[in-house]
Tab-separated table of C-alpha atoms in Angstrom:
chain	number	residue	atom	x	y	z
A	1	UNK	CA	-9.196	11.701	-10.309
A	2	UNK	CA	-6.700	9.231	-9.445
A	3	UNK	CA	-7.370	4.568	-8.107
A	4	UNK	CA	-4.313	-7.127	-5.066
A	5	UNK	CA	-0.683	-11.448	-6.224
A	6	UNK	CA	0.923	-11.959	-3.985
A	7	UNK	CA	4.652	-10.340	-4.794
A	8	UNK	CA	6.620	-7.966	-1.914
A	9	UNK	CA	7.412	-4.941	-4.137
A	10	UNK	CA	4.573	-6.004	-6.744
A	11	UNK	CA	1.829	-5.622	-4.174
A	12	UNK	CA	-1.323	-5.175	-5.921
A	13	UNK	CA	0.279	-3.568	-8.591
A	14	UNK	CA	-1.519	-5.134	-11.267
A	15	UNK	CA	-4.789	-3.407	-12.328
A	16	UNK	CA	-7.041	-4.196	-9.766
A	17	UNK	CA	-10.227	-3.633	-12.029
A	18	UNK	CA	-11.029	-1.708	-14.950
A	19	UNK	CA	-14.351	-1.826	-15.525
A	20	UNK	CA	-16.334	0.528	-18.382
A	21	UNK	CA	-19.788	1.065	-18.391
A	22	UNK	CA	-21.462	2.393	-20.951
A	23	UNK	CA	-25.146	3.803	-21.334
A	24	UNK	CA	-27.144	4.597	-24.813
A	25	UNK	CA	-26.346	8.357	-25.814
A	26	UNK	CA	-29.534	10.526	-24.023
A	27	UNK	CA	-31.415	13.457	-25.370
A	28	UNK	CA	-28.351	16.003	-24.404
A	29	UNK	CA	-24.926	15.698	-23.917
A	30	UNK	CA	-24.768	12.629	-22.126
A	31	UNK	CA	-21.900	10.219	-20.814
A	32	UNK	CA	-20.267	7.438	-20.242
A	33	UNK	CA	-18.712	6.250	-16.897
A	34	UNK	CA	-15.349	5.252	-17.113
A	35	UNK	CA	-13.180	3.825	-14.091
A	36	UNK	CA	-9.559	2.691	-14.518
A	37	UNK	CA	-6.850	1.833	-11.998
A	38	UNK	CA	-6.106	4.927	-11.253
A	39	UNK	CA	-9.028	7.056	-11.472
A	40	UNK	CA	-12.529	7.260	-10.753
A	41	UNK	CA	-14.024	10.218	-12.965
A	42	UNK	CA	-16.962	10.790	-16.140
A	43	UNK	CA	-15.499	11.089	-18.927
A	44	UNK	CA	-17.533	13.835	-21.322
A	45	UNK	CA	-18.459	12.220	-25.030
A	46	UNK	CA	-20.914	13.954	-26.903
A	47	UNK	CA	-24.334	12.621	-28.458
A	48	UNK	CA	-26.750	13.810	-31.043
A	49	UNK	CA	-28.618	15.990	-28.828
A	50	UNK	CA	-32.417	16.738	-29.178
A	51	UNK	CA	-34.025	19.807	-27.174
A	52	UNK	CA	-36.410	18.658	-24.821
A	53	UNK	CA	-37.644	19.674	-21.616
A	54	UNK	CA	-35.001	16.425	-19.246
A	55	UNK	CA	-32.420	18.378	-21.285
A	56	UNK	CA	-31.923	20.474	-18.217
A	57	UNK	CA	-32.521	18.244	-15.219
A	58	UNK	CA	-29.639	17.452	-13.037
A	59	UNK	CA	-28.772	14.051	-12.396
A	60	UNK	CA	-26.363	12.460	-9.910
A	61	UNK	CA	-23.601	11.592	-13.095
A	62	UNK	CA	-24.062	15.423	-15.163
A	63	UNK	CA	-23.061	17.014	-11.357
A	64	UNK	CA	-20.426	14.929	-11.068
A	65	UNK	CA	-19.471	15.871	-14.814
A	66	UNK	CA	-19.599	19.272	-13.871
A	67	UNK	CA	-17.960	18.765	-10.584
A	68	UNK	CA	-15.141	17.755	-12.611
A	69	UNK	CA	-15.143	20.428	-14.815
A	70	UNK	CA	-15.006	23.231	-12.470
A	71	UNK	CA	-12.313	21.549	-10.790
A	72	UNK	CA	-10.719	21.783	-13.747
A	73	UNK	CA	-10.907	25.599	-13.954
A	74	UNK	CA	-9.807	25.905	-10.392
A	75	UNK	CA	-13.321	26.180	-9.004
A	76	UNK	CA	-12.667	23.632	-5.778
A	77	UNK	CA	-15.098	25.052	-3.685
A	78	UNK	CA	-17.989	25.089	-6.317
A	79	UNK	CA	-16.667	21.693	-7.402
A	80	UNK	CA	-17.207	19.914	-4.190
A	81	UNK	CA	-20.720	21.832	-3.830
A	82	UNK	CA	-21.494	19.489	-7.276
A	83	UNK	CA	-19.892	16.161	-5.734
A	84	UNK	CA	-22.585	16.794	-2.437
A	85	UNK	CA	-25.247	17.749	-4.663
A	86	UNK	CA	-24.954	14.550	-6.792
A	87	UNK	CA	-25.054	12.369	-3.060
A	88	UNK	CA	-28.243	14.133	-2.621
A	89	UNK	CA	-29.966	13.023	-5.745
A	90	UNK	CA	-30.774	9.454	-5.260
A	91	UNK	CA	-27.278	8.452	-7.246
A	92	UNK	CA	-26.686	4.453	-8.113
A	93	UNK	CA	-24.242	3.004	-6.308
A	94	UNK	CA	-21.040	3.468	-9.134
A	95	UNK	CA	-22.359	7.390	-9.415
A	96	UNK	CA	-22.225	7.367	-5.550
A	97	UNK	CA	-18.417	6.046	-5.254
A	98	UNK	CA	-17.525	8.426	-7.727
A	99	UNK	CA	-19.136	11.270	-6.180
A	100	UNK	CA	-17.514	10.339	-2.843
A	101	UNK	CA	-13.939	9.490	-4.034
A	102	UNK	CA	-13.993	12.621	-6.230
A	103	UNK	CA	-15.139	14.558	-3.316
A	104	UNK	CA	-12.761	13.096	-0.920
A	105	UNK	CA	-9.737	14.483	-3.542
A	106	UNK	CA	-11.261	17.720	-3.129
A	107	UNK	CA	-11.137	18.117	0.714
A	108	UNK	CA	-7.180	16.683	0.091
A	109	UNK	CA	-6.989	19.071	-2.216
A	110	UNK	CA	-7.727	22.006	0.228
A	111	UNK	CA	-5.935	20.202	3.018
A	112	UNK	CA	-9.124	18.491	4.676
A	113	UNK	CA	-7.849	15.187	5.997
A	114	UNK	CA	-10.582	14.363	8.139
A	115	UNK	CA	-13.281	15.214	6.015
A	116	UNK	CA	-11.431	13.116	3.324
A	117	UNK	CA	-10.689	10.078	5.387
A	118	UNK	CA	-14.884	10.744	5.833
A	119	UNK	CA	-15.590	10.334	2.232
A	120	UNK	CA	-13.311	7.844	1.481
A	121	UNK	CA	-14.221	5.656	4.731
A	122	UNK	CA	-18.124	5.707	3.477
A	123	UNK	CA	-16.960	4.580	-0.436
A	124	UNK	CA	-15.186	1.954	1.717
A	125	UNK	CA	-17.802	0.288	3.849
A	126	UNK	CA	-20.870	1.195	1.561
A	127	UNK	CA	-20.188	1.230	-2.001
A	128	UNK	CA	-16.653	-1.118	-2.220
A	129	UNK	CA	-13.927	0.964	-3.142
A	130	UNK	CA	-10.826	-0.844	-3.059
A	131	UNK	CA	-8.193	0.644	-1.169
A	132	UNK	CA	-5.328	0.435	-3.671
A	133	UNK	CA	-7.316	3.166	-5.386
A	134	UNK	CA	-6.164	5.347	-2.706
A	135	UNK	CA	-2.939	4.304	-2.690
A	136	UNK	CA	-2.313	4.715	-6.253
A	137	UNK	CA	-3.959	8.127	-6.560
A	138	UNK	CA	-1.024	10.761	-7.288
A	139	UNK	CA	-4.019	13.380	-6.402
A	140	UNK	CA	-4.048	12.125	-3.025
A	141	UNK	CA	-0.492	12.102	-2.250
A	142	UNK	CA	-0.805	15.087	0.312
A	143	UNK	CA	-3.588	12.910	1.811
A	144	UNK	CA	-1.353	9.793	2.525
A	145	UNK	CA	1.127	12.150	4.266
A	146	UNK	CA	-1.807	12.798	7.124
A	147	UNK	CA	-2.281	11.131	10.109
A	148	UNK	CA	-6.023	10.471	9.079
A	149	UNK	CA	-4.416	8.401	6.141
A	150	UNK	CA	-2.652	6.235	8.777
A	151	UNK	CA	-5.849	5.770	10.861
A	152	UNK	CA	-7.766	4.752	7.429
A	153	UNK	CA	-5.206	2.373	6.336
A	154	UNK	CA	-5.264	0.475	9.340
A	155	UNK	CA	-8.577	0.426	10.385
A	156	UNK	CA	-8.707	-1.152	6.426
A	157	UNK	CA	-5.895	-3.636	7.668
A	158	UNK	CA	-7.700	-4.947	10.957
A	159	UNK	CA	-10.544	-4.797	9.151
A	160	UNK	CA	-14.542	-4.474	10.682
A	161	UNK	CA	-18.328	-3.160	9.847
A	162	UNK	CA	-16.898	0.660	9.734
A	163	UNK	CA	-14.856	-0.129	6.746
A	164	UNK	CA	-15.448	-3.215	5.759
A	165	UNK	CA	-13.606	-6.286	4.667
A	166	UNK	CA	-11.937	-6.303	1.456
A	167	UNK	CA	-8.387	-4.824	2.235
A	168	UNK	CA	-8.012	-7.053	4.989
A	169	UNK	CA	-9.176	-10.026	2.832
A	170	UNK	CA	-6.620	-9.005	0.131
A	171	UNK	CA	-3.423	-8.722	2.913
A	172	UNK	CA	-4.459	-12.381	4.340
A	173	UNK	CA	-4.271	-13.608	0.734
A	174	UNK	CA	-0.966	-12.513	0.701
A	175	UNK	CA	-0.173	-13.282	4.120
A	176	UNK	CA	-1.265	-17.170	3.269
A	177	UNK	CA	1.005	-17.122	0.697
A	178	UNK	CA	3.994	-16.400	2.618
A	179	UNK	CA	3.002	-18.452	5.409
A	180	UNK	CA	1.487	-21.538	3.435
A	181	UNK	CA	1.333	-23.492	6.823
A	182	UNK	CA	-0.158	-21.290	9.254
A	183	UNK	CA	-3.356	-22.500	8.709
A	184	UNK	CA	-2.863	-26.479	9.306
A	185	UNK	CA	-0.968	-24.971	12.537
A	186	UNK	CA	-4.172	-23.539	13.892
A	187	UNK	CA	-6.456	-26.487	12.686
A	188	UNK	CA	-3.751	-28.986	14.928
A	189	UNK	CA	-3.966	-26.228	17.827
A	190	UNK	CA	-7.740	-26.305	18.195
A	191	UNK	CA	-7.880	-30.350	17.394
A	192	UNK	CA	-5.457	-30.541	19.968
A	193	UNK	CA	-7.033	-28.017	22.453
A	194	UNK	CA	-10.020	-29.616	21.990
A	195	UNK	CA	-8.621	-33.428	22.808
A	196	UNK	CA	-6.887	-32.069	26.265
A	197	UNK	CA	-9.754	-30.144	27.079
A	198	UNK	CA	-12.221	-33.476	26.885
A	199	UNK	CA	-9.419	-35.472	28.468
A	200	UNK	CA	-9.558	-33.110	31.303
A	201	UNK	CA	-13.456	-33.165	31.385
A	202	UNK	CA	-13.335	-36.998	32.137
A	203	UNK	CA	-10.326	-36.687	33.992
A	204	UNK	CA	-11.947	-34.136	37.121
A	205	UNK	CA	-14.551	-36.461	37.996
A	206	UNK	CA	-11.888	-39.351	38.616
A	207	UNK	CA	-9.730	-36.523	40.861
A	208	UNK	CA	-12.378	-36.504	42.443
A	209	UNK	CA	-12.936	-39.465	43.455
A	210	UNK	CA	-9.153	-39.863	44.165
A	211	UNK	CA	-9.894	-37.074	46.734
A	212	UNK	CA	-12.612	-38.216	48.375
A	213	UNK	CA	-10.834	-41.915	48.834
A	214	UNK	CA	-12.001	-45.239	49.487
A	215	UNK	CA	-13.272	-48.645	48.192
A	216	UNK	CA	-12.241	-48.360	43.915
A	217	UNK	CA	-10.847	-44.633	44.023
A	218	UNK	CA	-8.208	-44.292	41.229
A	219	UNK	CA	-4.939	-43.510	42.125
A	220	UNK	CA	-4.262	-39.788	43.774
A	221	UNK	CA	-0.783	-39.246	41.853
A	222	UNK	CA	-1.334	-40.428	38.486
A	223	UNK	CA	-4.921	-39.231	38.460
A	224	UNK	CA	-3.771	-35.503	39.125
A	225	UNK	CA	-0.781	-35.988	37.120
A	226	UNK	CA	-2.846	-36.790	33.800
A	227	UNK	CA	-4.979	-33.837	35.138
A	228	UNK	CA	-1.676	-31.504	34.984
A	229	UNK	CA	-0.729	-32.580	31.328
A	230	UNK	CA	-4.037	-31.829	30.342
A	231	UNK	CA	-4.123	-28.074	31.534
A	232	UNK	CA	-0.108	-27.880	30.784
A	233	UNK	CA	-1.341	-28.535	27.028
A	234	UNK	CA	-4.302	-26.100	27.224
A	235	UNK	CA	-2.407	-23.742	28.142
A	236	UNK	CA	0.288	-24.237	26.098
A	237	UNK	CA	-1.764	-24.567	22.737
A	238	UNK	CA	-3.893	-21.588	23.530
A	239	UNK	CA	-0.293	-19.394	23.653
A	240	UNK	CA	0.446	-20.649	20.638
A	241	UNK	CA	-2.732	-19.867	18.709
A	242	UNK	CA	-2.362	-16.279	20.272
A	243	UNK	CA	1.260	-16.255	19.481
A	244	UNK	CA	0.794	-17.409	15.762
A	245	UNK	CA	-2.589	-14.976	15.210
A	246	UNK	CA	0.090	-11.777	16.551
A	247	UNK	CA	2.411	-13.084	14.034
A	248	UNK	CA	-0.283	-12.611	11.381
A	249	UNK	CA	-1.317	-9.492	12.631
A	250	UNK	CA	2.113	-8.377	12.347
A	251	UNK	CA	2.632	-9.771	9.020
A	252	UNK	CA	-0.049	-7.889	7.987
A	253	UNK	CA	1.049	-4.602	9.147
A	254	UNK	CA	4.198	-5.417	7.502
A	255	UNK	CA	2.580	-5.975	4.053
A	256	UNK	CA	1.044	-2.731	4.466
A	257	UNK	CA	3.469	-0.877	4.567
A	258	UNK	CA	5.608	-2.906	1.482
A	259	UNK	CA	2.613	-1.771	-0.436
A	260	UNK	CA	2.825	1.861	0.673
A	261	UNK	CA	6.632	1.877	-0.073
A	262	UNK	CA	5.710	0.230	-3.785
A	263	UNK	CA	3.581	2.896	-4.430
A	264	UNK	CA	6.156	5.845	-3.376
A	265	UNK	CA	7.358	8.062	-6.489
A	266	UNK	CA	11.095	8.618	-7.289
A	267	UNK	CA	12.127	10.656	-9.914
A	268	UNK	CA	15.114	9.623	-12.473
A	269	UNK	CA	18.067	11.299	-13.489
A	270	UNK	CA	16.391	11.604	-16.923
A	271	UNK	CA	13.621	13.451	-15.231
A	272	UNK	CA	10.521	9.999	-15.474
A	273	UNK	CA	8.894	9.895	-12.544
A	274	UNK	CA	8.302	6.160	-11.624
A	275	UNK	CA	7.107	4.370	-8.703
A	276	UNK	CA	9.359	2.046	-6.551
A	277	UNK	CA	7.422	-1.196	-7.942
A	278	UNK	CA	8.467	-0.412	-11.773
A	279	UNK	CA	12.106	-0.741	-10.554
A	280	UNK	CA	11.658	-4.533	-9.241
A	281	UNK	CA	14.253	-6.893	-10.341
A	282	UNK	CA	16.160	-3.770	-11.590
A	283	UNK	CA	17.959	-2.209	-8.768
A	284	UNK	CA	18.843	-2.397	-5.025
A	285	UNK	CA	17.048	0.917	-3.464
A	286	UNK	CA	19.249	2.546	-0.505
A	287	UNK	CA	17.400	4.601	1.468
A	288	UNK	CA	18.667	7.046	3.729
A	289	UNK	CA	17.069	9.328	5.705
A	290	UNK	CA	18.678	12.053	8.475
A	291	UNK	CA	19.741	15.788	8.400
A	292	UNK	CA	20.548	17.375	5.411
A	293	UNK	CA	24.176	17.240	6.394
A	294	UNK	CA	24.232	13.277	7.495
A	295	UNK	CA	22.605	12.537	4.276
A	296	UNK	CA	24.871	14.710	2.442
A	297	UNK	CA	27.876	12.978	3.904
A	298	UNK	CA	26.808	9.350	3.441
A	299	UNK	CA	26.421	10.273	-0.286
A	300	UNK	CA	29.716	12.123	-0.726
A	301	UNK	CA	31.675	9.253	1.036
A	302	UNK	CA	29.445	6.631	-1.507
A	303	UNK	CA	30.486	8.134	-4.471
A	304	UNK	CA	34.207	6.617	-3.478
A	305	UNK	CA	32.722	3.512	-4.017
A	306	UNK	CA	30.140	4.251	-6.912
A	307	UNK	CA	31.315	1.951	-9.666
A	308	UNK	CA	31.224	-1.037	-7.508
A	309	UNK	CA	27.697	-0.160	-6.052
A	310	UNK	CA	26.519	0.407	-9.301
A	311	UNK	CA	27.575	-3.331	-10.532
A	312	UNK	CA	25.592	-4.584	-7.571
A	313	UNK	CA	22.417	-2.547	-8.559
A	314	UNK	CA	22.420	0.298	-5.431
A	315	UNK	CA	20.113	3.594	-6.272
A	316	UNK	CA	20.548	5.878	-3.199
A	317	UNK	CA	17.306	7.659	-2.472
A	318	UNK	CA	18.204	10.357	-0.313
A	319	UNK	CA	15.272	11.796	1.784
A	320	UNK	CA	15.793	14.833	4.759
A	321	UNK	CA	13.728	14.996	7.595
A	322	UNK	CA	11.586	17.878	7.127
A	323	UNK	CA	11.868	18.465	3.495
A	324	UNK	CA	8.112	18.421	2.741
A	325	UNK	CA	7.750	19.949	-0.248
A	326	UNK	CA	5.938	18.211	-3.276
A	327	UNK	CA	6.327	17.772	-6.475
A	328	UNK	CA	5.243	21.080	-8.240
A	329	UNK	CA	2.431	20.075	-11.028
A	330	UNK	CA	0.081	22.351	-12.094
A	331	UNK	CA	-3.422	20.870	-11.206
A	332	UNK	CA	-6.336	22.043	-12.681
A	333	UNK	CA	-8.438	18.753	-12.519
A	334	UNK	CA	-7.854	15.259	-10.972
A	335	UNK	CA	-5.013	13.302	-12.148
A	336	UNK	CA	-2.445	14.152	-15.048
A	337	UNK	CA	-3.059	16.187	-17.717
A	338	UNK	CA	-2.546	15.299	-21.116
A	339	UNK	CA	1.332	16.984	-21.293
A	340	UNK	CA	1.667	15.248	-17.815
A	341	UNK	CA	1.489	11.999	-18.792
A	342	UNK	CA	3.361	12.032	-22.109
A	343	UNK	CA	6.142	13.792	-19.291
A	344	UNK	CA	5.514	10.832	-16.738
A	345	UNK	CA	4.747	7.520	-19.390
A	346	UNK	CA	5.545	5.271	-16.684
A	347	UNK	CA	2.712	6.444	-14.419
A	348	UNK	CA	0.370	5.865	-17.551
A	349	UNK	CA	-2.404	3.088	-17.643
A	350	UNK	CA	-0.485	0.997	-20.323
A	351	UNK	CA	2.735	1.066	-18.312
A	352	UNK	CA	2.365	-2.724	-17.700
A	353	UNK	CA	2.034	-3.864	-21.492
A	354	UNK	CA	4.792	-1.606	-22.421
A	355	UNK	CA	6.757	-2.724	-20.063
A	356	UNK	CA	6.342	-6.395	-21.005
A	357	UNK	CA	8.668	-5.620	-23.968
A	358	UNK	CA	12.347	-5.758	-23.728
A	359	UNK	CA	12.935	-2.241	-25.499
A	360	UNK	CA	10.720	-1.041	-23.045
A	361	UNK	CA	12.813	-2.506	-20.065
A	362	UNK	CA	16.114	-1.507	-21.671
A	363	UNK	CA	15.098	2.021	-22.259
A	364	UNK	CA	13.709	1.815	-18.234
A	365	UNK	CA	17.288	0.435	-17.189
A	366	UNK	CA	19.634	3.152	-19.241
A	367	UNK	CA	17.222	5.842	-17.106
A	368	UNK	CA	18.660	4.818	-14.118
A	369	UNK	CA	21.908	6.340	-12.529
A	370	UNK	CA	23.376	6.120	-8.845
A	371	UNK	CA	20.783	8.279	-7.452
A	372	UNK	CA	17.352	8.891	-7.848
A	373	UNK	CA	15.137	11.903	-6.074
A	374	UNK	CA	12.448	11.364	-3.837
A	375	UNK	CA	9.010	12.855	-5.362
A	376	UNK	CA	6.587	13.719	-2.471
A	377	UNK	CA	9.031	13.817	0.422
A	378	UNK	CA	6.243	13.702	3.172
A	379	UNK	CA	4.682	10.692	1.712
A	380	UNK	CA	8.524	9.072	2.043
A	381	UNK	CA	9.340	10.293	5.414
A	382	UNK	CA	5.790	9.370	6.830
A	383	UNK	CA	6.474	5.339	5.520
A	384	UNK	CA	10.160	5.965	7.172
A	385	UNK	CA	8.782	6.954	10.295
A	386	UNK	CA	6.322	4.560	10.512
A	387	UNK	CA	8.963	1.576	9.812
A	388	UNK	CA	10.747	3.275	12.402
A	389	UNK	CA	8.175	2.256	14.631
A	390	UNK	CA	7.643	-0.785	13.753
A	391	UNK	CA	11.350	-1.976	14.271
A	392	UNK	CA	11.493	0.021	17.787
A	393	UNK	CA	13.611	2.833	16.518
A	394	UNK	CA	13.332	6.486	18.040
A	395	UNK	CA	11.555	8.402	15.092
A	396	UNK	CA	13.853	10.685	13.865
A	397	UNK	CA	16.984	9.229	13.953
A	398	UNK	CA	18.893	8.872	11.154
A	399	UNK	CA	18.664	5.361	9.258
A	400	UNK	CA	19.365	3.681	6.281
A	401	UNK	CA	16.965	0.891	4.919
A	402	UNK	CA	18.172	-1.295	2.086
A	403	UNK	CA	15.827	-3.322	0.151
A	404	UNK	CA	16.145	-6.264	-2.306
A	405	UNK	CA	15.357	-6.455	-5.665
A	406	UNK	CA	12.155	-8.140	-5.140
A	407	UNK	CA	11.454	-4.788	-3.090
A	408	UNK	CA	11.213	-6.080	0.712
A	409	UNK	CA	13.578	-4.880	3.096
A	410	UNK	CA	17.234	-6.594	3.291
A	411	UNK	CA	18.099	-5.034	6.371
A	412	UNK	CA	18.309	-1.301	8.106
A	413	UNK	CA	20.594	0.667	10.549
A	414	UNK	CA	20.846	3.572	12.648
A	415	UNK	CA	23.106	6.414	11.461
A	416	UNK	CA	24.733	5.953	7.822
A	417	UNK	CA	25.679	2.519	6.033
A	418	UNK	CA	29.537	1.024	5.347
A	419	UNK	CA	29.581	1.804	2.160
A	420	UNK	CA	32.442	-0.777	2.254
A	421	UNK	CA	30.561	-3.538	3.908
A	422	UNK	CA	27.572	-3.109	1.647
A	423	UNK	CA	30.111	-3.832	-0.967
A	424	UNK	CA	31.558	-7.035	0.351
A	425	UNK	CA	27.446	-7.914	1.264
A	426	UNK	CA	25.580	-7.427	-1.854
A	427	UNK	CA	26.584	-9.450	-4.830
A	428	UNK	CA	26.887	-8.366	-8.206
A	429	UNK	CA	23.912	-8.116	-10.519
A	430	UNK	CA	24.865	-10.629	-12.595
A	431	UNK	CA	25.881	-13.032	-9.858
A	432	UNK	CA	23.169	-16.226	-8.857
A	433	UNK	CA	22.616	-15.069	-6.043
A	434	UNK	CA	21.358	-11.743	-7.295
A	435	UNK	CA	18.908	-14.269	-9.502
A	436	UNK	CA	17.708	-16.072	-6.595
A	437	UNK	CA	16.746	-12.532	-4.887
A	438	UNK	CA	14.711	-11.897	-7.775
């Protein structure tokens, strides 16, 4: 079954762990447990087996095994009855993620998003699954296009003892990158606070005083004047720490939802499937979103204007409210099958060293056209609706979002773009400036 740098476009999309375990072959069939960046599963190697009376016992790691392989046949129901049976034998904690991961496909699988969101929230908070696991998971793609999904991902932003720590710890990473300073701004807020705030402790008893009058009383005016500055800066610092920690919080919500757009599948005019992130530094994504007929439109009146769009890197990615079919892909287990993945290379685990070579990157580039299809059109309209939200836009309407080749949004509209303006605004790909956006 399908699995942070600090780079908009890039988040967290190098492996996040890959970690292999391997035990000494056992009397039967036994196995080794094998986690990548993309799935969580036990992967069946045989060993000289000798008959003897364990040879039968379940353990938490066969049932898993064997959850896995009657998944595979298109047993779901006596699949997931493996995955609870393996919680219920004492598993270690790696057996235990597995079994709740590969359970929590299996309730997405059969359209269970609570139940899901369950499984996944306990692999979470007890046994440290790491969250871009669910975001990378193709198997879990109808999952991310629930509202549990939503609810998961940002109780995992803010963070808390439900879910624990880690995805929040990885966003504020990122967050401190991109806003080296914000720290040193809180440290001189609270220094400050706390300089006014013992000013004004020694200040009331002389106000005081001033009040009360006679013989050596300090001056009414200025005494009640320095009292003024002091609370003036209280209060003012205090805003400011609140102001700066919405700003994070914001920020944060933000990077979210770059990483959810990264992770969204397009499909190429040669048929790949990639995700957004492989296309960094190689196009200009121009999303637009609306009726069938407003999209239609937008893309007929772009093609008057296609060779220049194309010299400035633009990919339209058309997606239509309501158009929530997926990608049709046989599954009989959890992630890609063999003929899958030699169909979809770029979704494979050693996209990122092939990649690194410039055939590689040239044969990635030549795939590429003027338009590219969106795979998983719920997954796309949910991220749409929710930056809808975020920018104070009625959900629904029909917008365009165009993004930079480092993959964070340039800017968005309401209704269709200029196709014209976005001309005269984006420069060409070979231009510095196109460098500099890099």
């Amino acid at each position: 079954m399908a699995v942070v740098a600090a780079q908009q476009f890039l988040l967290f999309s190098e492996p996040i762990w890959k970690t292999n375990i391997t035990r000494p072959c056992l009397p039967s069939h036994s196995t080794i447990l094998v986690r990548s960046r993309k799935k969580i599963q036990f992967s069946l190697i045989s060993c000289p087996s000798s008959q003897t009376p364990e040879a039968d016992t379940q353990t938490a790691e066969s049932c898993v095994n064997l959850g896995l392989d009657l998944f595979s046949k298109g047993r779901v129901k006596d699949a997931l009855a493996q995955f609870e049976t393996a919680l219920s034998l004492n598993p270690n904690p790696v057996e235990a993620q597995a079994a709740l991961y590969n359970k929590a496909c299996c309730h997405a699988y059969r359209g269970e998003g609570k139940k899901a969101a369950d499984c996944l929230r306990t692999a979470l908070k007890e046994y440290n699954l790491k969250f871009g696991t669910i975001l990378n998971d193709p198997d879990l793609a109808s999952f991310r296009a629930l509202p549990e999904f939503k609810e998961l991902q940002e109780e995992a932003r803010l963070g808390g003892e439900d879910i624990g720590y880690s995805f929040r710890r990885d966003l504020k990473l990122i967050s401190e990158v991109q806003a080296p300073f914000r720290g040193i701004r809180r440290f001189f807020y609270v220094a400050l606070t706390a300089a006014a705030g013992i000013s004004l402790f020694l200040t009331v008893p002389r106000l005081l005083r001033a009040i009360n009058g006679g013989d050596g009383a300090p001056d009414l005016l200025d005494t009640a004047g320095n009292a003024g500055i002091n609370i003036g800066g209280i209060v003012v610092l205090v805003a400011l720490f609140f102001w700066d920690n919405k700003k994070e919080e914001e920020q944060l919500a933000q990077i979210s939802r770059d990483e959810t757009l990264s992770r969204l599948p397009l499909r190429l005019s040669t048929n790949r499937i990639v995700e957004l992130v492989q296309l960094r530094d190689t196009v200009r994504p121009v999303i637009l979103a609306g009726k069938k007929e407003t999209v239609s439109l937008a893309m007929q009146r772009a093609e008057r204007f296609r060779t220049e769009l194309v010299r400035r890197g633009v990919l339209l990615v058309p997606v239509t409210w309501g158009e929530g079919r997926e990608t049709k892909i046989e599954k009989k287990g959890f992630g890609l099958q063999p003929k899958a993945a030699e169909a979809l290379p770029s979704i494979g685990e050693d996209f990122e060293k092939r990649a690194q070579s410039i055939t590689a990157k040239s044969k990635l580039k030549s795939e590429i056209r003027f338009k590219a299809e969106a795979v998983s059109p719920a997954e796309w309209e949910q991220w749409i609706r929710d930056q809808q939200k975020a920018e104070g836009v009625s959900v629904g309407e029909a917008v365009y979002i165009i993004l930079r080749l480092d993959g964070r949004v340039r800017r968005s509209g309401k209704g269709m773009p200029d196709w014209q303006q976005i001309v005269k605004e984006l420069p060409p790909m070979e231009a510095f400036l196109s460098k500099l956006e890099r």
